[in-house]
Structures are given as structure tokens and as C-alpha cells.
XYZ file of C-alpha atoms in Angstrom:
108
model
C 13.912 70.096 -51.185
C 13.089 70.466 -47.520
C 15.618 70.900 -44.729
C 15.000 67.296 -43.675
C 15.622 66.038 -47.221
C 18.889 67.996 -47.384
C 19.949 66.446 -44.062
C 19.122 62.959 -45.382
C 21.021 63.585 -48.643
C 23.977 64.943 -46.680
C 24.257 61.710 -44.692
C 23.725 59.645 -47.845
C 26.561 61.500 -49.622
C 28.855 61.330 -46.567
C 28.490 57.549 -46.721
C 30.246 57.700 -50.114
C 33.362 59.441 -48.718
C 36.120 57.048 -47.713
C 39.462 57.455 -46.035
C 41.723 55.897 -48.698
C 43.624 54.013 -45.974
C 40.518 52.579 -44.272
C 37.816 50.751 -46.270
C 34.956 52.357 -44.304
C 33.136 55.630 -44.988
C 33.558 58.717 -42.784
C 29.980 58.475 -41.483
C 30.314 54.900 -40.207
C 33.790 55.638 -38.855
C 32.124 58.209 -36.577
C 34.206 61.081 -37.936
C 31.161 63.335 -38.410
C 30.219 65.036 -35.145
C 27.564 67.507 -36.285
C 25.505 68.403 -39.340
C 23.714 71.741 -39.256
C 21.465 72.601 -42.203
C 20.200 76.186 -42.280
C 18.085 78.077 -44.773
C 20.226 80.259 -47.002
C 19.571 83.870 -47.898
C 18.511 82.522 -51.298
C 15.005 81.119 -51.045
C 14.853 77.354 -51.455
C 18.564 76.867 -50.822
C 20.422 75.703 -47.728
C 23.820 76.161 -46.103
C 25.397 73.041 -44.605
C 27.867 73.240 -41.717
C 29.680 70.093 -40.636
C 31.913 69.442 -37.649
C 34.173 66.472 -38.212
C 37.412 64.963 -37.036
C 39.998 62.522 -38.283
C 41.074 59.200 -36.854
C 44.482 60.801 -36.234
C 45.415 64.501 -36.004
C 48.143 64.079 -38.640
C 45.953 62.126 -41.078
C 47.835 62.028 -44.405
C 44.539 61.843 -46.331
C 42.935 64.869 -44.627
C 43.043 67.163 -47.670
C 41.695 64.436 -49.942
C 38.805 63.664 -47.558
C 37.892 67.329 -47.061
C 37.904 67.973 -50.815
C 35.760 64.889 -51.432
C 33.200 65.970 -48.821
C 33.100 69.516 -50.181
C 32.584 68.424 -53.794
C 29.970 65.798 -53.028
C 27.850 67.955 -50.733
C 27.992 70.908 -53.124
C 26.441 68.490 -55.627
C 23.190 68.354 -53.659
C 20.820 70.532 -55.745
C 19.405 72.559 -52.827
C 22.777 73.270 -51.190
C 24.235 76.746 -51.631
C 27.317 76.511 -49.391
C 29.198 73.826 -47.483
C 31.436 74.637 -44.536
C 33.481 71.794 -43.033
C 35.021 72.506 -39.635
C 37.748 70.134 -38.474
C 37.720 69.669 -34.713
C 39.692 67.408 -32.403
C 37.463 67.660 -29.322
C 36.288 65.154 -28.434
C 39.176 63.027 -29.618
C 38.114 60.263 -32.029
C 38.096 56.712 -30.647
C 37.099 53.329 -32.055
C 33.954 53.496 -29.888
C 32.583 56.158 -32.260
C 32.354 53.710 -35.145
C 29.080 52.121 -36.161
C 28.559 48.430 -35.397
C 28.918 47.711 -39.123
C 32.273 49.510 -39.282
C 33.544 47.623 -36.237
C 32.562 44.351 -37.906
C 34.161 45.327 -41.219
C 37.424 46.215 -39.490
C 37.455 43.166 -37.201
C 36.863 44.984 -33.907
C 33.918 42.737 -32.969
């Protein structure tokens, strides 16, 4: 796989991770701030670093979501390591959601 293909797969897999309290995936909720795919020390493999946030700092599903992301992204054949950094700057707002998510949740 190429770096670009790993980036595409990462987004595809993130779209399968849902907050159990909100019927929208973490990608469309705008919880993913950054995806950085770098070549690993092992030829042909990549390390994936993600910066993400939660819709609330005390999200009760945080551990579940982080575990789901970790497991799914480690399932991409060319991925060696996954590092998920939780950040709260900038603070998440409804404006970060995709148009589709806003429609699904009745914000439009």
C-alpha cells in the first residue's frame, strides 16, 4: 500500500467508529482533527498518528471509542503502529460536523 492508500483506508475505517450515544461516526462528527501517516522503520509499513477530541471532555464512551479506533486501524494491513492523541484544543463544536451529520441529528 502507498501512504495515500493508508490515509484513505484510515478515513474509511474511522467512518465505522461510532459514539454509542450518538448515531453518527467520529469522522462525520468532526472529532478527528489530524491524521498523520509516516513511513515506519519497517519497509512497506506505516505509522499512523491521530489527533482527536470528544464532543464533551467527560465523554463516558471515551475508552470504548479509543479502543475501537485502535483495533480497527491496526487492522489495516500496511499499518505498523497507531497512536491516538486526545486533545481538547480547539474545543469541539457542532460546526465541526459534516453536513450529513447535521442533517442526521436534526441541526439543519
